Coordinates of C-alpha atoms and ligand atoms in Angstrom, one line a residue:
M186 CA -25.4 10.1 22.8
S187 CA -23.7 6.8 22.5
E188 CA -22.2 5.9 19.2
K189 CA -23.4 3.0 17.2
K190 CA -21.1 0.0 17.7
R191 CA -19.4 -1.0 14.5
I192 CA -17.7 -4.2 13.3
I193 CA -15.0 -3.7 10.7
L194 CA -13.2 -6.3 8.6
H195 CA -9.8 -5.7 6.9
M196 CA -8.5 -8.2 4.4
D197 CA -5.0 -8.3 3.0
M198 CA -3.8 -10.7 0.4
D199 CA -0.8 -12.9 1.4
H200 CA 2.4 -12.0 -0.5
F201 CA 0.3 -10.7 -3.3
Y202 CA 2.4 -10.3 -6.4
T203 CA 4.4 -13.5 -5.8
A204 CA 1.3 -15.5 -4.8
V205 CA -0.2 -14.5 -8.2
E206 CA 3.0 -15.6 -10.0
E207 CA 3.0 -18.9 -8.1
R208 CA -0.6 -19.5 -9.1
E209 CA 0.3 -18.9 -12.8
H210 CA 3.4 -21.0 -12.5
P211 CA 2.9 -23.9 -10.1
E212 CA 6.5 -25.0 -10.7
Y213 CA 7.6 -22.0 -8.6
R214 CA 5.8 -23.4 -5.5
G215 CA 8.0 -24.2 -2.5
K216 CA 10.9 -22.1 -3.9
P217 CA 11.8 -18.6 -2.9
V218 CA 10.3 -16.1 -5.4
V219 CA 11.0 -12.4 -5.6
V220 CA 9.2 -9.8 -7.8
G221 CA 11.0 -6.6 -8.4
A222 CA 13.9 -5.0 -10.3
D223 CA 16.3 -7.2 -12.4
P224 CA 19.0 -8.4 -10.0
K225 CA 21.6 -8.7 -12.7
E226 CA 23.6 -11.2 -10.7
G227 CA 24.0 -8.8 -7.8
K228 CA 24.7 -5.7 -9.9
G229 CA 21.1 -4.7 -10.4
R230 CA 19.6 -1.5 -9.0
G231 CA 16.1 -0.9 -7.9
V232 CA 14.2 -2.7 -5.1
V233 CA 12.2 -5.7 -4.2
S234 CA 8.4 -5.2 -4.7
T235 CA 7.6 -8.3 -2.7
S236 CA 8.8 -11.8 -2.0
N237 CA 7.1 -15.0 -1.0
Y238 CA 7.5 -16.4 2.5
E239 CA 10.4 -18.8 1.5
A240 CA 12.4 -15.7 0.4
R241 CA 11.4 -13.8 3.5
K242 CA 13.0 -16.5 5.6
A243 CA 16.3 -15.5 3.9
G244 CA 15.7 -11.9 4.8
V245 CA 14.4 -10.7 1.4
K246 CA 11.5 -8.2 2.0
S247 CA 9.7 -5.4 0.2
G248 CA 11.8 -2.3 -0.3
L249 CA 15.2 -4.1 0.0
P250 CA 17.7 -3.1 -2.7
I251 CA 17.6 -5.9 -5.3
S252 CA 21.4 -6.3 -5.1
R253 CA 21.1 -7.1 -1.3
A254 CA 18.3 -9.6 -2.1
W255 CA 20.6 -11.4 -4.6
K256 CA 23.4 -11.6 -2.0
L257 CA 21.0 -13.0 0.6
C258 CA 19.2 -15.4 -1.7
P259 CA 20.8 -16.0 -5.1
E260 CA 18.8 -19.2 -5.7
A261 CA 15.5 -17.4 -5.7
I262 CA 13.4 -17.0 -8.8
Y263 CA 13.5 -13.3 -9.7
L264 CA 10.6 -12.0 -11.8
P265 CA 9.8 -8.5 -13.2
P266 CA 6.4 -7.2 -12.1
N267 CA 3.5 -8.0 -14.3
F268 CA 1.2 -5.1 -13.4
P269 CA -1.7 -5.8 -15.8
L270 CA -2.0 -9.3 -14.4
Y271 CA -1.9 -8.1 -10.7
I272 CA -4.5 -5.4 -11.4
R273 CA -6.8 -7.9 -13.2
V274 CA -6.6 -10.3 -10.3
S275 CA -7.0 -7.5 -7.8
N276 CA -10.2 -6.3 -9.5
E277 CA -11.6 -9.8 -9.4
I278 CA -10.8 -10.2 -5.7
M279 CA -12.4 -6.8 -4.9
E280 CA -15.5 -7.8 -6.8
I281 CA -15.8 -10.9 -4.6
A282 CA -15.1 -9.0 -1.4
R283 CA -17.4 -6.0 -2.0
K284 CA -20.5 -8.3 -2.0
Y285 CA -19.9 -9.0 1.7
A286 CA -20.5 -5.5 3.0
D287 CA -22.7 -2.5 2.4
K288 CA -19.7 -0.2 2.8
F289 CA -16.5 -1.3 1.1
E290 CA -13.2 0.5 0.6
Q291 CA -10.3 -0.8 -1.4
W292 CA -7.0 0.2 0.1
G293 CA -4.0 -0.2 -2.2
I294 CA -3.9 -3.1 -4.7
D295 CA -4.4 -6.0 -2.3
E296 CA -6.3 -4.7 0.8
A297 CA -9.8 -3.7 1.6
F298 CA -12.0 -2.5 4.5
L299 CA -15.5 -3.8 4.9
D300 CA -18.0 -2.3 7.3
L301 CA -20.0 -5.4 8.5
S302 CA -22.2 -3.5 10.9
T303 CA -25.3 -3.8 8.8
R304 CA -24.7 -7.5 7.9
V305 CA -23.8 -9.2 11.2
K306 CA -25.1 -8.9 14.7
D307 CA -22.0 -9.9 16.7
Y308 CA -18.3 -10.9 16.4
A309 CA -19.2 -14.6 16.0
E310 CA -21.2 -13.9 12.9
A311 CA -18.5 -11.6 11.6
E312 CA -16.0 -14.4 12.0
A313 CA -18.2 -16.8 10.1
L314 CA -18.6 -14.2 7.3
A315 CA -14.8 -13.9 7.2
R316 CA -14.3 -17.6 6.8
K317 CA -16.8 -17.6 3.9
L318 CA -15.0 -14.8 2.2
K319 CA -11.6 -16.5 2.6
R320 CA -13.1 -19.7 1.2
E321 CA -14.6 -17.9 -1.8
V322 CA -11.3 -16.1 -2.6
K323 CA -9.5 -19.4 -2.4
E324 CA -12.0 -21.3 -4.5
K325 CA -12.4 -18.7 -7.2
E326 CA -8.9 -17.2 -7.3
N327 CA -6.7 -19.9 -5.7
L328 CA -5.1 -17.3 -3.5
T329 CA -5.0 -16.8 0.3
C330 CA -5.6 -13.7 2.4
S331 CA -5.4 -12.7 6.0
I332 CA -8.3 -11.1 7.8
G333 CA -8.6 -8.9 10.9
I334 CA -11.9 -8.0 12.5
G335 CA -12.3 -5.2 15.1
P336 CA -14.4 -2.3 16.3
N337 CA -12.7 0.1 13.8
K338 CA -10.4 0.3 10.8
L339 CA -7.3 0.8 12.9
V340 CA -7.7 -2.3 15.0
A341 CA -9.0 -4.4 12.0
K342 CA -5.9 -3.5 10.0
V343 CA -3.4 -4.3 12.8
A344 CA -5.3 -7.6 13.4
S345 CA -5.1 -8.7 9.7
D346 CA -1.3 -8.4 10.0
Y347 CA -1.2 -10.3 13.3
Q348 CA -1.2 -13.9 12.0
K349 CA 0.1 -13.9 8.4
P350 CA -0.3 -15.8 6.1
H351 CA -3.8 -17.4 6.2
G352 CA -4.6 -15.5 9.3
L353 CA -8.0 -14.7 10.9
T354 CA -7.8 -12.5 14.0
V355 CA -10.8 -11.2 15.8
V356 CA -10.3 -8.4 18.4
K357 CA -13.4 -7.2 20.2
E358 CA -13.8 -3.6 21.3
K359 CA -13.1 -4.5 25.0
E360 CA -9.9 -6.4 24.0
A361 CA -8.6 -3.7 21.6
E362 CA -6.3 -1.8 24.0
A363 CA -4.8 -4.9 25.5
F364 CA -4.3 -6.4 22.0
L365 CA -2.4 -3.3 20.8
A366 CA -0.4 -2.7 23.9
P367 CA 2.5 -5.1 23.4
L368 CA 2.9 -4.3 19.6
Q369 CA 5.6 -2.0 18.2
V370 CA 4.4 1.6 17.6
R371 CA 5.3 1.0 13.9
K372 CA 2.2 -1.1 13.6
L373 CA 0.1 2.0 13.7
L374 CA -0.8 3.0 10.2
W375 CA 0.6 6.5 10.2
V376 CA 3.8 5.8 12.2
G377 CA 6.7 6.0 9.7
R378 CA 10.4 5.7 10.3
K379 CA 10.9 9.3 11.4
T380 CA 8.0 9.3 13.9
E381 CA 9.1 5.9 15.2
A382 CA 12.6 7.3 15.8
K383 CA 11.2 10.3 17.6
L384 CA 9.0 8.2 19.8
K385 CA 11.9 5.9 20.6
N386 CA 13.9 8.9 21.8
M387 CA 11.0 9.7 24.1
G388 CA 11.3 6.1 25.5
I389 CA 8.2 5.0 23.7
Q390 CA 8.7 1.6 22.0
I391 CA 5.4 -0.3 22.1
I392 CA 1.8 0.9 21.7
G393 CA 1.3 0.4 25.5
D394 CA 4.0 3.0 26.2
L395 CA 2.2 5.4 23.9
A396 CA -1.1 4.8 25.6
S397 CA 0.2 5.6 29.0
Y398 CA 2.2 8.7 27.9
D399 CA 1.0 12.1 28.9
P400 CA -1.3 13.2 25.9
T401 CA -0.5 16.9 26.5
V402 CA 3.2 16.2 25.9
L403 CA 2.3 14.2 22.7
V404 CA 0.3 17.2 21.4
A405 CA 3.1 19.6 22.3
T406 CA 5.6 17.5 20.4
F407 CA 3.5 16.3 17.4
G408 CA 0.7 18.8 17.1
A409 CA -2.6 17.4 15.9
M410 CA -1.0 14.0 15.2
G411 CA -0.3 13.8 19.0
T412 CA -4.0 13.6 19.6
Q413 CA -4.4 10.9 17.0
M414 CA -1.5 9.0 18.6
H415 CA -3.1 9.1 22.0
L416 CA -6.5 7.9 20.6
S417 CA -5.0 5.2 18.4
A418 CA -2.9 3.8 21.2
H419 CA -6.2 3.3 23.2
G420 CA -7.7 1.5 20.2
I421 CA -10.0 4.4 19.2
D422 CA -10.5 5.3 15.5
R423 CA -13.7 6.9 14.3
S424 CA -12.8 7.1 10.5
E425 CA -15.5 5.6 8.3
V426 CA -15.1 2.9 5.7
E427 CA -15.5 5.1 2.6
T428 CA -17.2 3.6 -0.5
R429 CA -16.2 6.4 -2.8
T430 CA -13.3 5.2 -4.9
K431 CA -11.6 1.8 -5.3
V432 CA -8.0 2.8 -5.6
K433 CA -6.2 5.5 -3.6
S434 CA -3.3 6.1 -6.0
V435 CA -1.5 4.7 -9.0
S436 CA 2.3 5.0 -9.1
H437 CA 5.4 3.9 -10.9
E438 CA 9.0 4.5 -10.2
T439 CA 12.3 3.7 -11.7
T440 CA 15.9 3.4 -10.6
F441 CA 18.4 4.6 -13.1
E442 CA 21.1 2.2 -14.4
E443 CA 23.6 4.8 -13.2
D444 CA 23.0 7.8 -11.0
T445 CA 22.5 10.8 -13.4
D446 CA 22.3 14.5 -13.6
D447 CA 21.5 14.5 -17.3
A448 CA 18.2 16.4 -17.6
A449 CA 17.2 14.7 -20.9
T450 CA 17.7 11.2 -19.4
V451 CA 15.6 12.1 -16.4
L452 CA 12.8 13.7 -18.4
T453 CA 12.6 10.8 -20.8
A454 CA 12.3 8.4 -17.9
L455 CA 9.7 10.7 -16.3
D456 CA 7.6 10.7 -19.5
D457 CA 7.8 6.9 -19.6
L458 CA 6.6 6.6 -16.0
A459 CA 3.8 9.1 -16.7
H460 CA 2.8 6.9 -19.7
E461 CA 2.6 3.8 -17.6
V462 CA 0.6 5.6 -14.9
A463 CA -1.8 7.1 -17.4
K464 CA -2.4 3.7 -19.0
Q465 CA -3.3 2.2 -15.8
V466 CA -5.6 5.1 -14.8
V467 CA -7.5 4.8 -18.1
E468 CA -7.7 1.0 -17.8
Q469 CA -9.3 1.4 -14.4
K470 CA -11.7 4.2 -15.6
L471 CA -10.3 6.7 -13.1
F472 CA -9.8 10.4 -13.2
F473 CA -7.2 12.1 -11.0
K474 CA -6.7 15.5 -9.6
T475 CA -3.3 15.2 -7.8
V476 CA 0.1 14.5 -9.3
T477 CA 3.1 13.7 -7.1
V478 CA 6.7 13.4 -8.2
K479 CA 9.4 11.6 -6.2
V480 CA 13.1 12.1 -6.5
R481 CA 15.8 10.2 -4.7
Y482 CA 19.4 11.6 -4.9
Q483 CA 22.5 9.6 -5.0
N484 CA 22.8 9.7 -1.2
F485 CA 19.3 8.3 -0.9
E486 CA 17.9 11.7 0.3
T487 CA 14.3 11.5 -1.0
H488 CA 11.9 14.3 -1.8
T489 CA 8.3 14.5 -3.1
R490 CA 6.4 17.4 -4.6
S491 CA 2.7 17.4 -5.4
Q492 CA 0.2 19.6 -7.2
T493 CA -3.5 19.3 -7.1
L494 CA -5.1 20.4 -10.4
N495 CA -8.3 22.4 -10.4
Y496 CA -9.8 19.9 -12.9
M497 CA -10.0 16.1 -13.1
T498 CA -8.2 14.4 -15.9
N499 CA -6.9 11.1 -17.2
R500 CA -4.9 12.6 -20.1
L501 CA -1.3 11.7 -20.5
Q502 CA -0.4 15.2 -21.7
H503 CA -1.8 16.8 -18.5
L504 CA 0.2 14.3 -16.4
Q505 CA 3.4 14.8 -18.3
K506 CA 3.2 18.5 -18.2
T507 CA 2.5 18.6 -14.5
A508 CA 5.1 16.0 -13.6
R509 CA 7.8 17.9 -15.6
K510 CA 6.9 21.2 -13.8
L511 CA 7.1 19.5 -10.4
L512 CA 10.4 17.8 -11.2
E513 CA 12.1 21.0 -12.6
P514 CA 13.6 22.3 -9.3
Y515 CA 15.3 19.0 -8.6
L516 CA 17.1 19.2 -12.0
K517 CA 18.6 22.5 -11.2
T518 CA 20.8 21.3 -8.4
D519 CA 23.6 19.5 -10.3
R520 CA 23.1 16.6 -7.9
K521 CA 22.9 13.1 -9.3
I522 CA 19.6 11.4 -9.2
R523 CA 19.2 7.7 -8.4
L524 CA 15.4 7.2 -8.7
I525 CA 12.3 9.1 -9.8
G526 CA 8.6 8.2 -9.4
V527 CA 5.3 9.5 -10.6
R528 CA 2.0 9.1 -8.6
V529 CA -1.5 10.2 -9.2
S530 CA -4.2 10.3 -6.6
N531 CA -7.4 12.1 -5.4
F532 CA -9.5 10.0 -7.8
V533 CA -13.0 10.6 -9.1
K534 CA -14.7 7.5 -10.4
G535 CA -15.0 8.0 -14.2
D536 CA -17.9 6.0 -15.6
K537 CA -19.9 9.0 -16.5
Q538 CA -17.4 11.8 -15.9
K539 CA -15.9 13.8 -18.7
T540 CA -12.5 15.3 -18.7
L541 CA -13.0 19.0 -17.9
V542 CA -10.6 21.0 -20.1
Ligands
LIG285 P1 1.6 -5.8 1.0 O1 0.2 -6.3 1.3 O2 2.3 -4.8 1.9 O3 2.6 -7.0 0.9 P2 2.3 -8.5 0.4 O4 0.9 -8.8 0.0 O5 3.3 -8.8 -0.7 O6 2.8 -9.4 1.6 P3 1.9 -9.7 3.0 O7 1.6 -11.1 3.0 O8 2.9 -9.3 4.1 O9 0.7 -8.8 2.9 O10 1.7 -5.2 -0.5 C1 0.9 -5.7 -1.6 C2 1.6 -5.7 -2.9 O11 2.1 -4.3 -3.1 C3 2.9 -6.5 -2.8 O12 2.6 -7.9 -3.2 C4 3.8 -5.8 -3.8 C5 3.4 -4.4 -3.7 N1 4.4 -3.6 -2.9 C6 5.4 -3.0 -3.6 O13 5.5 -3.0 -4.9 N2 6.4 -2.3 -2.9 C7 6.3 -2.3 -1.5 O14 7.2 -1.7 -0.8 C8 5.3 -3.0 -0.8 C9 5.2 -3.0 0.7 C10 4.3 -3.6 -1.6
LIG286 MG1 -0.7 -8.2 1.3

């Protein structure tokens, strides 16, 4: 039986946090802008959340230590994140976008997948729909996004990243493999730094190398992920656009002023993070089941531990209790901690749900 052809759209807002800041403060336009930790004239800790394209030209990118950012671009405007504002704008954008498809899936704060299969009959119509969506977002929100269109989520996502900012890239099913082939393997969703390093050791740099690699060796090396690698490299992805929940996870993290092994300091910070996370979860009417704690030691070694509860909740005390339990083993090591984070995920939409317990 032949599968029904699908047309999937992926949208991703351009330099989202800084774009919102520029919109609210037009005087920042044309200047490098960085949202993230306080740089404290080069002595700050923590990282860059995002930067606008002017700052990226100087090498300032998401995840870079803020002290490095300051050295690269001291003249930038440095701003702390204003999460309530970004969430409000994100919700407005998602409300606009979801009207364009029957199946809609928000992915993170500034991305979404739309299954256009029931709305358009070919790629030309899909492209016209994408232009309309971009126009509506620009008119109503004064923000720009980049869009990718493809036969599945994987290709659409890589395509939206292909011509940023203001991009619109259409990749038809027949073109998918050739489109992916010259790109770095890192562009594939699930290829992180560790997998990338392993692949490089095997002589695989670009997606084309992966596509022509013996799949049995990939499976022997990576297990089930090897099969996925082989299929992805050939532009195949059968995962559905899932309408279920809007947000995948809510998280906050903090870098300590000084690395610390003081349990009280770490636990107080953990409680504060849990507080922020719970506030956001309640604002978005979500209930979560999974709690994850992240710990980064002084030497940047990073660990995460998760627990899935057997009930759904949005209660701060449940989050704090679980987070503390998850963190406990990391406090028993006498090693100094640099950063901790709290994340909740596995959401159930909460309009009519009650907390069980
Ligand atoms: P992205 O879409 O990855 O980045 P972006 O929108 O800033 O830039 P681009 O034009 O390349 O899409 O992430 C969306 C927002 O999520 C981003 O504005 C800030 C936040 N974010 C972090 O806080 N930390 C991170 O490491 C990343 C990657 C993003
Ligand atoms: Mg983005």
